[in-house]
Amino acid sequence: MLLFDSSLIIFKAPPASRLEDPCTPTTLQNLKRATRLADYTKGIDIVCTPNIWATGNNYLPGWGSATGVNLRLSNETDETPSNTSSFPSSMSLASSRSQSFWPDDSDYFDLPDLPANPTTFKRTFTRSGGSKFDVSGNARFFVIKSYSNLDVRASMRNGIWASTELGNKRLDKAFRETRGGVYLFFSVNSSAKFCGVARMQTAIDFTQASDIWAESSRWKGIFPVEWLIVKEIPNRLLRHLRVVLNENKPVANSRDTQELPFDIGLSMMGTFETYGE
C-alpha cells in the first residue's frame, strides 16, 4: 500500500505472516524508483513500515540493494511493529545513505492534517499567560534538547537553564552578539514533541552551578530565562520546517543548541502561539 501527500511517501508492507513471498523484485524496483525521486527532489520523504532497511533482519536474503541501502523487511508478525526501534528513518535520501535517524515522532505514519492557513511571519506573539511580546528583527533562535523532562520542569519553576559546555559557549556568544533577544525552543529527547519557548535574560555565568537538575554535577554554568509559552507541539506539525545549516533536516532532528534561521524561528513561534486554538 502506498500513501502520498505533498512531502511524504509511505510504503506500508504487509507482515511476513500474510505472504509466502513478502516482497517481490517488482516491489523492490518500485521502491528504488521512489527512492531516486526523493533523492532528486530533496523535498520528499520516503518511509516504510515495517522497516525494510533495518540492519540484521535478513528478511530479503539474496535480493541485493537499492541506492546503497540493503533492503530487508522486519520480522514483525503484526501489522504495526511493537516499538519505534523497528521503524526506519524519515528517508530524505540526502542523508539516509550515510546514517539512520528517526525523526523522533511515533505518530509519523498518521498523515496529520496540516493547518489550513500557513504561519505568517508576524513579530508580535502571545504568552501563555495572555500578554503580548515582540520579537525583534535581530532576534536569534536555538533548539534546546534536554535529557530529562524533570530538568525542563525545574527550569520552568526556577527560571534558569544550563546547557553543555559547548552549548553554553554557543548561547553566551549569541547573547553577547545580538541585542534582539535569544529565544530557545525546548524539546526533551525521545518525546516526539517540543514543550515550550523561553528567552535568555542575561549572558551565562560560567562560575555558577545549580543543584536543581536531575544530574546536578553534570551541568556547569547557568543563565536566567523567561518562559514565554508552555505548550506541547508534536514534531509532525513541524516537519515542513527544515534547517539548511543542519543538512536540511527537519527542526525536530536538531541537536542541542542548533541555531535556526530567522524565518524558521518565527514560524515555530507562530505555531506555538496558535496550536490548540
CSV table of C-alpha atoms in Angstrom, one decimal:
chain,number,residue,atom,x,y,z
A,1,MET,CA,0.0,0.0,0.0
A,2,LEU,CA,1.4,3.4,-0.9
A,3,LEU,CA,0.2,6.6,0.7
A,4,PHE,CA,1.3,10.0,-0.6
A,5,ASP,CA,1.0,13.7,0.4
A,6,SER,CA,2.9,16.7,-0.7
A,7,SER,CA,6.1,15.9,1.2
A,8,LEU,CA,5.8,12.3,2.4
A,9,ILE,CA,5.6,8.9,0.7
A,10,ILE,CA,4.6,6.0,3.0
A,11,PHE,CA,5.1,2.4,1.8
A,12,LYS,CA,3.2,0.0,4.1
A,13,ALA,CA,4.5,-3.5,3.6
A,14,PRO,CA,2.3,-6.5,4.7
A,15,PRO,CA,3.8,-8.6,7.5
A,16,ALA,CA,5.7,-11.8,6.6
A,17,SER,CA,2.9,-13.9,8.1
A,18,ARG,CA,0.5,-12.9,5.4
A,19,LEU,CA,2.6,-13.5,2.3
A,20,GLU,CA,4.5,-16.5,1.1
A,21,ASP,CA,6.8,-14.2,-0.8
A,22,PRO,CA,6.7,-10.9,1.3
A,23,CYS,CA,8.5,-8.6,-1.1
A,24,THR,CA,8.8,-9.3,-4.8
A,25,PRO,CA,11.5,-7.9,-7.1
A,26,THR,CA,8.9,-5.7,-8.7
A,27,THR,CA,8.2,-4.1,-5.3
A,28,LEU,CA,11.8,-3.5,-4.7
A,29,GLN,CA,12.2,-1.9,-8.1
A,30,ASN,CA,9.3,0.4,-7.4
A,31,LEU,CA,10.9,1.4,-4.1
A,32,LYS,CA,14.1,2.0,-5.8
A,33,ARG,CA,12.4,4.4,-8.2
A,34,ALA,CA,10.7,6.2,-5.4
A,35,THR,CA,14.0,6.5,-3.6
A,36,ARG,CA,15.6,8.1,-6.6
A,37,LEU,CA,12.7,10.5,-6.8
A,38,ALA,CA,13.3,11.6,-3.2
A,39,ASP,CA,17.0,12.0,-3.8
A,40,TYR,CA,16.3,14.1,-6.9
A,41,THR,CA,13.7,16.4,-5.4
A,42,LYS,CA,15.4,16.8,-1.9
A,43,GLY,CA,11.9,17.6,-0.6
A,44,ILE,CA,10.1,14.2,-0.4
A,45,ASP,CA,10.5,11.8,2.5
A,46,ILE,CA,10.3,8.0,2.0
A,47,VAL,CA,9.0,6.0,4.9
A,48,CYS,CA,8.4,2.2,5.0
A,49,THR,CA,6.7,0.2,7.7
A,50,PRO,CA,7.8,-2.5,8.6
A,51,ASN,CA,11.3,-1.3,8.2
A,52,ILE,CA,12.8,-2.9,5.0
A,53,TRP,CA,16.1,-1.1,5.6
A,54,ALA,CA,16.7,-2.3,9.1
A,55,THR,CA,20.1,-3.9,9.7
A,56,GLY,CA,20.1,-7.6,10.7
A,57,ASN,CA,16.5,-8.5,9.9
A,58,ASN,CA,17.6,-10.8,7.0
A,59,TYR,CA,14.1,-10.6,5.6
A,60,LEU,CA,15.2,-10.5,2.0
A,61,PRO,CA,18.3,-12.6,1.7
A,62,GLY,CA,20.0,-12.5,-1.8
A,63,TRP,CA,17.9,-9.7,-3.3
A,64,GLY,CA,20.6,-7.1,-3.3
A,65,SER,CA,20.1,-3.5,-2.5
A,66,ALA,CA,18.7,-0.2,-3.8
A,67,THR,CA,20.6,3.1,-3.7
A,68,GLY,CA,23.3,1.5,-1.5
A,69,VAL,CA,20.9,0.6,1.3
A,70,ASN,CA,20.3,-3.1,2.0
A,71,LEU,CA,16.6,-3.9,1.6
A,72,ARG,CA,15.2,-6.0,4.3
A,73,LEU,CA,11.9,-6.3,6.0
A,74,SER,CA,11.4,-6.7,9.7
A,75,ASN,CA,10.3,-10.0,11.2
A,76,GLU,CA,7.2,-8.3,12.8
A,77,THR,CA,4.2,-10.5,12.7
A,78,ASP,CA,1.7,-7.7,13.5
A,79,GLU,CA,0.5,-5.1,11.1
A,80,THR,CA,2.3,-2.4,13.1
A,81,PRO,CA,5.7,-3.0,14.8
A,82,SER,CA,5.6,-3.1,18.6
A,83,ASN,CA,8.0,-0.3,19.1
A,84,THR,CA,9.6,2.6,17.3
A,85,SER,CA,13.1,0.9,17.3
A,86,SER,CA,11.9,-1.2,14.3
A,87,PHE,CA,10.8,1.9,12.3
A,88,PRO,CA,13.1,3.3,9.6
A,89,SER,CA,14.3,6.8,9.4
A,90,SER,CA,12.5,9.5,7.6
A,91,MET,CA,14.2,8.6,4.3
A,92,SER,CA,15.1,12.0,3.0
A,93,LEU,CA,17.8,10.5,0.8
A,94,ALA,CA,20.3,13.2,1.0
A,95,SER,CA,21.2,11.8,4.4
A,96,SER,CA,19.7,8.3,4.6
A,97,ARG,CA,22.6,6.8,2.7
A,98,SER,CA,25.1,7.8,5.4
A,99,GLN,CA,23.1,7.4,8.6
A,100,SER,CA,19.9,6.0,10.1
A,101,PHE,CA,17.9,8.5,12.1
A,102,TRP,CA,14.2,8.6,13.0
A,103,PRO,CA,12.6,12.0,13.4
A,104,ASP,CA,11.5,11.1,16.9
A,105,ASP,CA,7.8,11.1,16.3
A,106,SER,CA,5.7,8.0,17.0
A,107,ASP,CA,2.8,9.5,15.1
A,108,TYR,CA,4.8,9.9,11.9
A,109,PHE,CA,2.6,7.5,10.0
A,110,ASP,CA,-0.7,9.2,10.7
A,111,LEU,CA,-0.5,11.7,7.9
A,112,PRO,CA,-1.7,14.6,10.0
A,113,ASP,CA,-3.9,17.4,8.7
A,114,LEU,CA,-1.7,20.4,8.4
A,115,PRO,CA,-3.0,23.8,9.3
A,116,ALA,CA,-5.2,25.3,6.5
A,117,ASN,CA,-3.5,28.7,6.8
A,118,PRO,CA,0.3,28.8,6.8
A,119,THR,CA,2.0,30.6,9.6
A,120,THR,CA,2.7,34.2,8.7
A,121,PHE,CA,5.9,35.8,9.8
A,122,LYS,CA,4.5,38.3,12.3
A,123,ARG,CA,6.6,39.5,15.1
A,124,THR,CA,4.2,40.0,18.0
A,125,PHE,CA,3.1,36.9,19.9
A,126,THR,CA,1.1,36.0,22.9
A,127,ARG,CA,2.5,34.5,26.1
A,128,SER,CA,0.8,31.5,27.8
A,129,GLY,CA,-0.5,34.0,30.3
A,130,GLY,CA,-2.2,36.1,27.7
A,131,SER,CA,0.1,39.2,27.5
A,132,LYS,CA,2.0,40.1,24.3
A,133,PHE,CA,5.7,40.1,23.5
A,134,ASP,CA,7.5,41.4,20.5
A,135,VAL,CA,10.3,39.6,18.6
A,136,SER,CA,13.0,42.0,17.2
A,137,GLY,CA,14.3,41.7,13.6
A,138,ASN,CA,17.7,41.0,15.2
A,139,ALA,CA,16.5,38.1,17.3
A,140,ARG,CA,18.1,34.7,17.2
A,141,PHE,CA,16.6,31.3,17.7
A,142,PHE,CA,18.0,28.0,19.1
A,143,VAL,CA,16.7,24.5,19.7
A,144,ILE,CA,17.3,23.1,23.2
A,145,LYS,CA,17.3,19.3,23.6
A,146,SER,CA,17.1,18.2,27.2
A,147,TYR,CA,17.9,14.7,28.5
A,148,SER,CA,15.2,14.9,31.1
A,149,ASN,CA,11.7,16.3,31.4
A,150,LEU,CA,12.4,16.9,35.1
A,151,ASP,CA,15.1,19.4,34.1
A,152,VAL,CA,12.7,21.3,31.9
A,153,ARG,CA,10.1,21.4,34.7
A,154,ALA,CA,12.8,22.6,37.1
A,155,SER,CA,13.7,25.3,34.7
A,156,MET,CA,10.1,26.5,34.5
A,157,ARG,CA,9.9,26.6,38.3
A,158,ASN,CA,13.2,28.4,38.9
A,159,GLY,CA,13.7,30.4,35.7
A,160,ILE,CA,17.2,29.2,34.9
A,161,TRP,CA,18.9,26.9,32.4
A,162,ALA,CA,22.2,25.2,31.9
A,163,SER,CA,23.5,23.5,28.7
A,164,THR,CA,26.6,21.5,27.9
A,165,GLU,CA,30.0,23.3,28.0
A,166,LEU,CA,29.8,23.7,24.2
A,167,GLY,CA,26.2,24.7,24.3
A,168,ASN,CA,26.7,27.3,27.0
A,169,LYS,CA,29.6,28.9,24.9
A,170,ARG,CA,27.4,29.0,21.8
A,171,LEU,CA,24.4,30.6,23.6
A,172,ASP,CA,26.6,33.0,25.5
A,173,LYS,CA,28.3,34.2,22.3
A,174,ALA,CA,24.9,34.6,20.6
A,175,PHE,CA,23.6,36.6,23.5
A,176,ARG,CA,26.6,39.0,23.6
A,177,GLU,CA,26.5,39.4,19.8
A,178,THR,CA,22.8,40.4,19.5
A,179,ARG,CA,20.6,43.0,21.1
A,180,GLY,CA,17.4,41.5,19.6
A,181,GLY,CA,17.0,38.6,22.1
A,182,VAL,CA,17.8,34.9,22.1
A,183,TYR,CA,14.9,32.6,22.0
A,184,LEU,CA,15.0,28.9,23.0
A,185,PHE,CA,12.7,26.1,21.7
A,186,PHE,CA,12.7,23.3,24.2
A,187,SER,CA,12.3,19.6,23.5
A,188,VAL,CA,13.0,16.5,25.6
A,189,ASN,CA,14.9,13.8,23.8
A,190,SER,CA,12.7,10.9,22.5
A,191,SER,CA,9.5,12.8,23.5
A,192,ALA,CA,8.4,13.4,19.9
A,193,LYS,CA,7.4,17.0,20.7
A,194,PHE,CA,8.5,20.5,21.7
A,195,CYS,CA,7.3,21.7,25.0
A,196,GLY,CA,7.9,25.4,25.3
A,197,VAL,CA,9.7,28.7,24.4
A,198,ALA,CA,11.9,30.7,26.7
A,199,ARG,CA,14.1,33.8,26.3
A,200,MET,CA,17.6,34.3,27.6
A,201,GLN,CA,17.7,37.1,30.2
A,202,THR,CA,21.5,37.6,30.6
A,203,ALA,CA,24.8,36.1,29.4
A,204,ILE,CA,25.9,32.9,31.1
A,205,ASP,CA,27.7,32.9,34.4
A,206,PHE,CA,30.2,30.1,34.0
A,207,THR,CA,31.3,30.3,37.7
A,208,GLN,CA,27.9,29.2,39.0
A,209,ALA,CA,26.1,25.9,39.1
A,210,SER,CA,22.7,24.7,40.5
A,211,ASP,CA,21.5,21.6,42.3
A,212,ILE,CA,18.0,21.6,40.8
A,213,TRP,CA,18.9,19.3,37.9
A,214,ALA,CA,18.4,15.6,37.8
A,215,GLU,CA,22.2,15.2,37.4
A,216,SER,CA,23.4,18.2,39.3
A,217,SER,CA,27.1,17.5,38.8
A,218,ARG,CA,26.8,17.3,35.1
A,219,TRP,CA,25.9,21.0,34.3
A,220,LYS,CA,28.2,23.9,34.9
A,221,GLY,CA,27.3,27.5,34.2
A,222,ILE,CA,23.8,28.8,34.4
A,223,PHE,CA,21.7,31.7,33.0
A,224,PRO,CA,18.3,33.1,33.8
A,225,VAL,CA,15.5,32.5,31.3
A,226,GLU,CA,11.9,33.9,30.9
A,227,TRP,CA,9.4,31.2,29.9
A,228,LEU,CA,7.1,32.8,27.4
A,229,ILE,CA,5.0,29.8,26.1
A,230,VAL,CA,4.5,26.4,27.7
A,231,LYS,CA,2.7,24.2,25.3
A,232,GLU,CA,3.3,20.7,23.7
A,233,ILE,CA,3.7,20.8,19.9
A,234,PRO,CA,4.0,17.3,18.1
A,235,ASN,CA,7.1,17.1,15.9
A,236,ARG,CA,4.9,16.0,13.0
A,237,LEU,CA,3.4,19.5,12.8
A,238,LEU,CA,6.9,21.0,12.3
A,239,ARG,CA,8.3,18.5,9.8
A,240,HIS,CA,8.0,21.0,6.9
A,241,LEU,CA,10.4,23.4,8.7
A,242,ARG,CA,13.9,22.4,7.7
A,243,VAL,CA,17.3,23.7,8.8
A,244,VAL,CA,19.7,24.5,5.9
A,245,LEU,CA,22.6,24.6,8.3
A,246,ASN,CA,21.8,21.1,9.5
A,247,GLU,CA,21.7,19.2,6.2
A,248,ASN,CA,18.2,20.5,5.5
A,249,LYS,CA,16.8,18.2,8.2
A,250,PRO,CA,13.5,19.0,10.0
A,251,VAL,CA,13.8,21.1,13.1
A,252,ALA,CA,12.9,18.0,15.2
A,253,ASN,CA,16.2,16.4,14.1
A,254,SER,CA,18.2,19.3,15.5
A,255,ARG,CA,20.9,18.8,18.1
A,256,ASP,CA,21.1,20.8,21.3
A,257,THR,CA,21.8,24.5,20.7
A,258,GLN,CA,21.3,24.2,17.0
A,259,GLU,CA,20.6,27.7,15.6
A,260,LEU,CA,17.6,28.2,13.4
A,261,PRO,CA,17.2,30.7,10.5
A,262,PHE,CA,15.2,33.7,11.4
A,263,ASP,CA,12.2,32.8,9.3
A,264,ILE,CA,12.1,29.3,10.7
A,265,GLY,CA,12.3,30.7,14.3
A,266,LEU,CA,9.3,33.0,13.6
A,267,SER,CA,7.3,30.2,12.0
A,268,MET,CA,7.9,28.0,15.0
A,269,MET,CA,6.9,30.8,17.3
A,270,GLY,CA,3.7,31.2,15.4
A,271,THR,CA,2.9,27.5,15.6
A,272,PHE,CA,3.5,27.6,19.4
A,273,GLU,CA,1.1,30.6,19.7
A,274,THR,CA,-1.8,29.2,17.6
A,275,TYR,CA,-1.6,25.4,18.1
A,276,GLY,CA,-4.7,24.1,20.0
A,277,GLU,CA,-6.8,27.2,19.4
